[in-house]
């Protein structure tokens, strides 16, 4: 999908992006945005507006209908173009590479970001495009509490809310919790640092007990900050010689959620089950949960780590020299639901891939 966008991206100009933005804005109120509404928004004469709409339809950034009236929608390609344009303008990225992960509700691409103040070398980042609208709207509403009781919403609204929600919670947790550093967010997309290492589900650990303790420590810190991941499993934890990183946060809940205890228990149970099945390491679920929750009581008693206000303080990590870490060779396999598989790549591969897909700022 992004490949189709990149083929035409550098040919788009400011008026094209204004038309796309007009359709995006109109979709708040219309399933199909009438051309008359676009005329009001863009201020373009009808003949020029129709010419640009035909071009955008041809480039598969816009979808057109004639029944019961002539109207337009943008789909993921058009929305991707708007987000990419914003990232380029803000210098969040300078080039985009290959797809490295895909799931039911997201797709991940490698990208390049220029260093601040032009000091140092460009460095790899990833762009996560949310795709909530690709599944049933009713199903999304049932499992995504941030959509509330709203009767009318488009896939644009669902995907944008999910990205905004994930970016905000990652910004709140970083750096106290070990998550990839969030760098920018626009519409349905997030730019963040590359997760370190490989997925827990695809890695053979020589020191599994140490990694289990590290994961549980991160869960405890997260809970002390007033957050529960709500979708934690071996498919969204990265492990490396440096430790662990937790990813995929749009479904998080807070401890005052009516089902918070059950959700936390499910998260922890997923992790304990993985380590028991793969490494025969057994921990009592109740004892682990009590320890996680004890951190909240201690923090409250000391007046620290208030869940409403997170200070940017570093926490000490246990030392680990990384010599007992071993990546397991594996073949790619498909996962259900929202999990995606991320492939490791080095900076030279990224530069080579991205050099073919440089994207320019369109004022």
PDB file of N, CA and C in Angstrom, residues 179-221:
ATOM      1  N   UNK A 179      10.347   1.378  26.758  1.00  0.00           N
ATOM      2  CA  UNK A 179       9.592   1.360  25.502  1.00  0.00           C
ATOM      3  C   UNK A 179      10.420   2.094  24.459  1.00  0.00           C
ATOM      4  N   UNK A 180      10.211   1.822  23.164  1.00  0.00           N
ATOM      5  CA  UNK A 180      10.904   2.616  22.139  1.00  0.00           C
ATOM      6  C   UNK A 180      10.558   4.100  22.297  1.00  0.00           C
ATOM      7  N   UNK A 181      11.530   4.956  22.120  1.00  0.00           N
ATOM      8  CA  UNK A 181      11.291   6.389  22.297  1.00  0.00           C
ATOM      9  C   UNK A 181      10.351   6.911  21.222  1.00  0.00           C
ATOM     10  N   UNK A 182       9.190   7.490  21.619  1.00  0.00           N
ATOM     11  CA  UNK A 182       8.283   8.079  20.628  1.00  0.00           C
ATOM     12  C   UNK A 182       8.838   9.418  20.145  1.00  0.00           C
ATOM     13  N   UNK A 183       8.795   9.645  18.834  1.00  0.00           N
ATOM     14  CA  UNK A 183       9.408  10.842  18.248  1.00  0.00           C
ATOM     15  C   UNK A 183       8.398  11.809  17.652  1.00  0.00           C
ATOM     16  N   UNK A 184       7.325  11.302  17.075  1.00  0.00           N
ATOM     17  CA  UNK A 184       6.341  12.183  16.444  1.00  0.00           C
ATOM     18  C   UNK A 184       5.071  11.385  16.171  1.00  0.00           C
ATOM     19  N   UNK A 185       3.966  12.101  16.054  1.00  0.00           N
ATOM     20  CA  UNK A 185       2.690  11.468  15.715  1.00  0.00           C
ATOM     21  C   UNK A 185       1.886  12.423  14.852  1.00  0.00           C
ATOM     22  N   UNK A 186       1.290  11.891  13.791  1.00  0.00           N
ATOM     23  CA  UNK A 186       0.386  12.673  12.964  1.00  0.00           C
ATOM     24  C   UNK A 186      -0.688  11.755  12.420  1.00  0.00           C
ATOM     25  N   UNK A 187      -1.938  12.173  12.570  1.00  0.00           N
ATOM     26  CA  UNK A 187      -3.060  11.378  12.109  1.00  0.00           C
ATOM     27  C   UNK A 187      -2.981   9.946  12.654  1.00  0.00           C
ATOM     28  N   UNK A 188      -2.889   8.953  11.787  1.00  0.00           N
ATOM     29  CA  UNK A 188      -2.924   7.559  12.216  1.00  0.00           C
ATOM     30  C   UNK A 188      -1.537   6.942  12.326  1.00  0.00           C
ATOM     31  N   UNK A 189      -0.486   7.755  12.337  1.00  0.00           N
ATOM     32  CA  UNK A 189       0.877   7.232  12.259  1.00  0.00           C
ATOM     33  C   UNK A 189       1.756   7.764  13.389  1.00  0.00           C
ATOM     34  N   UNK A 190       2.711   6.931  13.796  1.00  0.00           N
ATOM     35  CA  UNK A 190       3.660   7.282  14.854  1.00  0.00           C
ATOM     36  C   UNK A 190       5.072   7.007  14.347  1.00  0.00           C
ATOM     37  N   UNK A 191       5.971   7.962  14.572  1.00  0.00           N
ATOM     38  CA  UNK A 191       7.397   7.746  14.331  1.00  0.00           C
ATOM     39  C   UNK A 191       8.038   7.462  15.682  1.00  0.00           C
ATOM     40  N   UNK A 192       8.805   6.376  15.757  1.00  0.00           N
ATOM     41  CA  UNK A 192       9.460   6.035  17.016  1.00  0.00           C
ATOM     42  C   UNK A 192      10.801   5.374  16.731  1.00  0.00           C
ATOM     43  N   UNK A 193      11.614   5.317  17.772  1.00  0.00           N
ATOM     44  CA  UNK A 193      12.888   4.641  17.635  1.00  0.00           C
ATOM     45  C   UNK A 193      12.662   3.153  17.378  1.00  0.00           C
ATOM     46  N   UNK A 194      13.634   2.539  16.768  1.00  0.00           N
ATOM     47  CA  UNK A 194      13.589   1.119  16.471  1.00  0.00           C
ATOM     48  C   UNK A 194      13.682   0.317  17.761  1.00  0.00           C
ATOM     49  N   UNK A 195      12.792  -0.659  17.931  1.00  0.00           N
ATOM     50  CA  UNK A 195      12.879  -1.543  19.089  1.00  0.00           C
ATOM     51  C   UNK A 195      14.160  -2.365  19.005  1.00  0.00           C
ATOM     52  N   UNK A 196      14.788  -2.594  20.133  1.00  0.00           N
ATOM     53  CA  UNK A 196      16.068  -3.287  20.170  1.00  0.00           C
ATOM     54  C   UNK A 196      15.868  -4.800  20.222  1.00  0.00           C
ATOM     55  N   UNK A 197      16.646  -5.515  19.421  1.00  0.00           N
ATOM     56  CA  UNK A 197      16.658  -6.962  19.513  1.00  0.00           C
ATOM     57  C   UNK A 197      15.634  -7.640  18.637  1.00  0.00           C
ATOM     58  N   UNK A 198      15.001  -8.657  19.174  1.00  0.00           N
ATOM     59  CA  UNK A 198      14.032  -9.453  18.429  1.00  0.00           C
ATOM     60  C   UNK A 198      12.851  -9.795  19.320  1.00  0.00           C
ATOM     61  N   UNK A 199      11.759 -10.236  18.706  1.00  0.00           N
ATOM     62  CA  UNK A 199      10.563 -10.569  19.471  1.00  0.00           C
ATOM     63  C   UNK A 199      10.833 -11.727  20.421  1.00  0.00           C
ATOM     64  N   UNK A 200      10.289 -11.627  21.622  1.00  0.00           N
ATOM     65  CA  UNK A 200      10.431 -12.693  22.604  1.00  0.00           C
ATOM     66  C   UNK A 200       9.926 -14.021  22.048  1.00  0.00           C
ATOM     67  N   UNK A 201       8.839 -13.981  21.302  1.00  0.00           N
ATOM     68  CA  UNK A 201       8.241 -15.208  20.771  1.00  0.00           C
ATOM     69  C   UNK A 201       9.164 -15.927  19.814  1.00  0.00           C
ATOM     70  N   UNK A 202      10.138 -15.209  19.244  1.00  0.00           N
ATOM     71  CA  UNK A 202      11.021 -15.760  18.229  1.00  0.00           C
ATOM     72  C   UNK A 202      12.463 -15.859  18.691  1.00  0.00           C
ATOM     73  N   UNK A 203      12.684 -15.823  19.994  1.00  0.00           N
ATOM     74  CA  UNK A 203      14.046 -15.809  20.515  1.00  0.00           C
ATOM     75  C   UNK A 203      14.239 -16.909  21.552  1.00  0.00           C
ATOM     76  N   UNK A 204      15.348 -17.595  21.455  1.00  0.00           N
ATOM     77  CA  UNK A 204      15.745 -18.573  22.466  1.00  0.00           C
ATOM     78  C   UNK A 204      16.671 -17.889  23.456  1.00  0.00           C
ATOM     79  N   UNK A 205      16.263 -17.830  24.700  1.00  0.00           N
ATOM     80  CA  UNK A 205      17.021 -17.151  25.737  1.00  0.00           C
ATOM     81  C   UNK A 205      17.874 -18.142  26.505  1.00  0.00           C
ATOM     82  N   UNK A 206      19.148 -17.826  26.635  1.00  0.00           N
ATOM     83  CA  UNK A 206      20.031 -18.676  27.429  1.00  0.00           C
ATOM     84  C   UNK A 206      19.889 -18.365  28.911  1.00  0.00           C
ATOM     85  N   UNK A 207      19.452 -17.120  29.227  1.00  0.00           N
ATOM     86  CA  UNK A 207      19.216 -16.728  30.622  1.00  0.00           C
ATOM     87  C   UNK A 207      17.751 -16.305  30.789  1.00  0.00           C
ATOM     88  N   UNK A 208      16.814 -17.217  30.575  1.00  0.00           N
ATOM     89  CA  UNK A 208      15.393 -16.854  30.552  1.00  0.00           C
ATOM     90  C   UNK A 208      14.870 -16.278  31.856  1.00  0.00           C
ATOM     91  N   UNK A 209      15.379 -16.765  32.989  1.00  0.00           N
ATOM     92  CA  UNK A 209      14.857 -16.273  34.267  1.00  0.00           C
ATOM     93  C   UNK A 209      15.169 -14.791  34.461  1.00  0.00           C
ATOM     94  N   UNK A 210      16.352 -14.387  33.993  1.00  0.00           N
ATOM     95  CA  UNK A 210      16.704 -12.967  34.098  1.00  0.00           C
ATOM     96  C   UNK A 210      15.738 -12.111  33.269  1.00  0.00           C
ATOM     97  N   UNK A 211      15.430 -12.576  32.074  1.00  0.00           N
ATOM     98  CA  UNK A 211      14.514 -11.822  31.212  1.00  0.00           C
ATOM     99  C   UNK A 211      13.101 -11.798  31.769  1.00  0.00           C
ATOM    100  N   UNK A 212      12.665 -12.899  32.353  1.00  0.00           N
ATOM    101  CA  UNK A 212      11.342 -12.910  32.978  1.00  0.00           C
ATOM    102  C   UNK A 212      11.274 -11.875  34.091  1.00  0.00           C
ATOM    103  N   UNK A 213      12.295 -11.810  34.921  1.00  0.00           N
ATOM    104  CA  UNK A 213      12.319 -10.816  35.996  1.00  0.00           C
ATOM    105  C   UNK A 213      12.316  -9.399  35.438  1.00  0.00           C
ATOM    106  N   UNK A 214      13.060  -9.187  34.338  1.00  0.00           N
ATOM    107  CA  UNK A 214      13.086  -7.863  33.727  1.00  0.00           C
ATOM    108  C   UNK A 214      11.703  -7.456  33.199  1.00  0.00           C
ATOM    109  N   UNK A 215      11.009  -8.378  32.573  1.00  0.00           N
ATOM    110  CA  UNK A 215       9.666  -8.092  32.046  1.00  0.00           C
ATOM    111  C   UNK A 215       8.717  -7.746  33.187  1.00  0.00           C
ATOM    112  N   UNK A 216       8.741  -8.552  34.237  1.00  0.00           N
ATOM    113  CA  UNK A 216       7.849  -8.309  35.373  1.00  0.00           C
ATOM    114  C   UNK A 216       8.189  -6.991  36.062  1.00  0.00           C
ATOM    115  N   UNK A 217       9.476  -6.644  36.065  1.00  0.00           N
ATOM    116  CA  UNK A 217       9.863  -5.349  36.633  1.00  0.00           C
ATOM    117  C   UNK A 217       9.247  -4.201  35.834  1.00  0.00           C
ATOM    118  N   UNK A 218       9.268  -4.323  34.506  1.00  0.00           N
ATOM    119  CA  UNK A 218       8.659  -3.288  33.670  1.00  0.00           C
ATOM    120  C   UNK A 218       7.148  -3.205  33.890  1.00  0.00           C
ATOM    121  N   UNK A 219       6.510  -4.343  34.045  1.00  0.00           N
ATOM    122  CA  UNK A 219       5.061  -4.354  34.322  1.00  0.00           C
ATOM    123  C   UNK A 219       4.777  -3.657  35.646  1.00  0.00           C
ATOM    124  N   UNK A 220       5.628  -3.904  36.623  1.00  0.00           N
ATOM    125  CA  UNK A 220       5.443  -3.285  37.940  1.00  0.00           C
ATOM    126  C   UNK A 220       5.630  -1.769  37.876  1.00  0.00           C
ATOM    127  N   UNK A 221       6.661  -1.320  37.186  1.00  0.00           N
ATOM    128  CA  UNK A 221       6.875   0.125  37.041  1.00  0.00           C
ATOM    129  C   UNK A 221       5.700   0.758  36.305  1.00  0.00           C
TER     130      UNK A 221
END
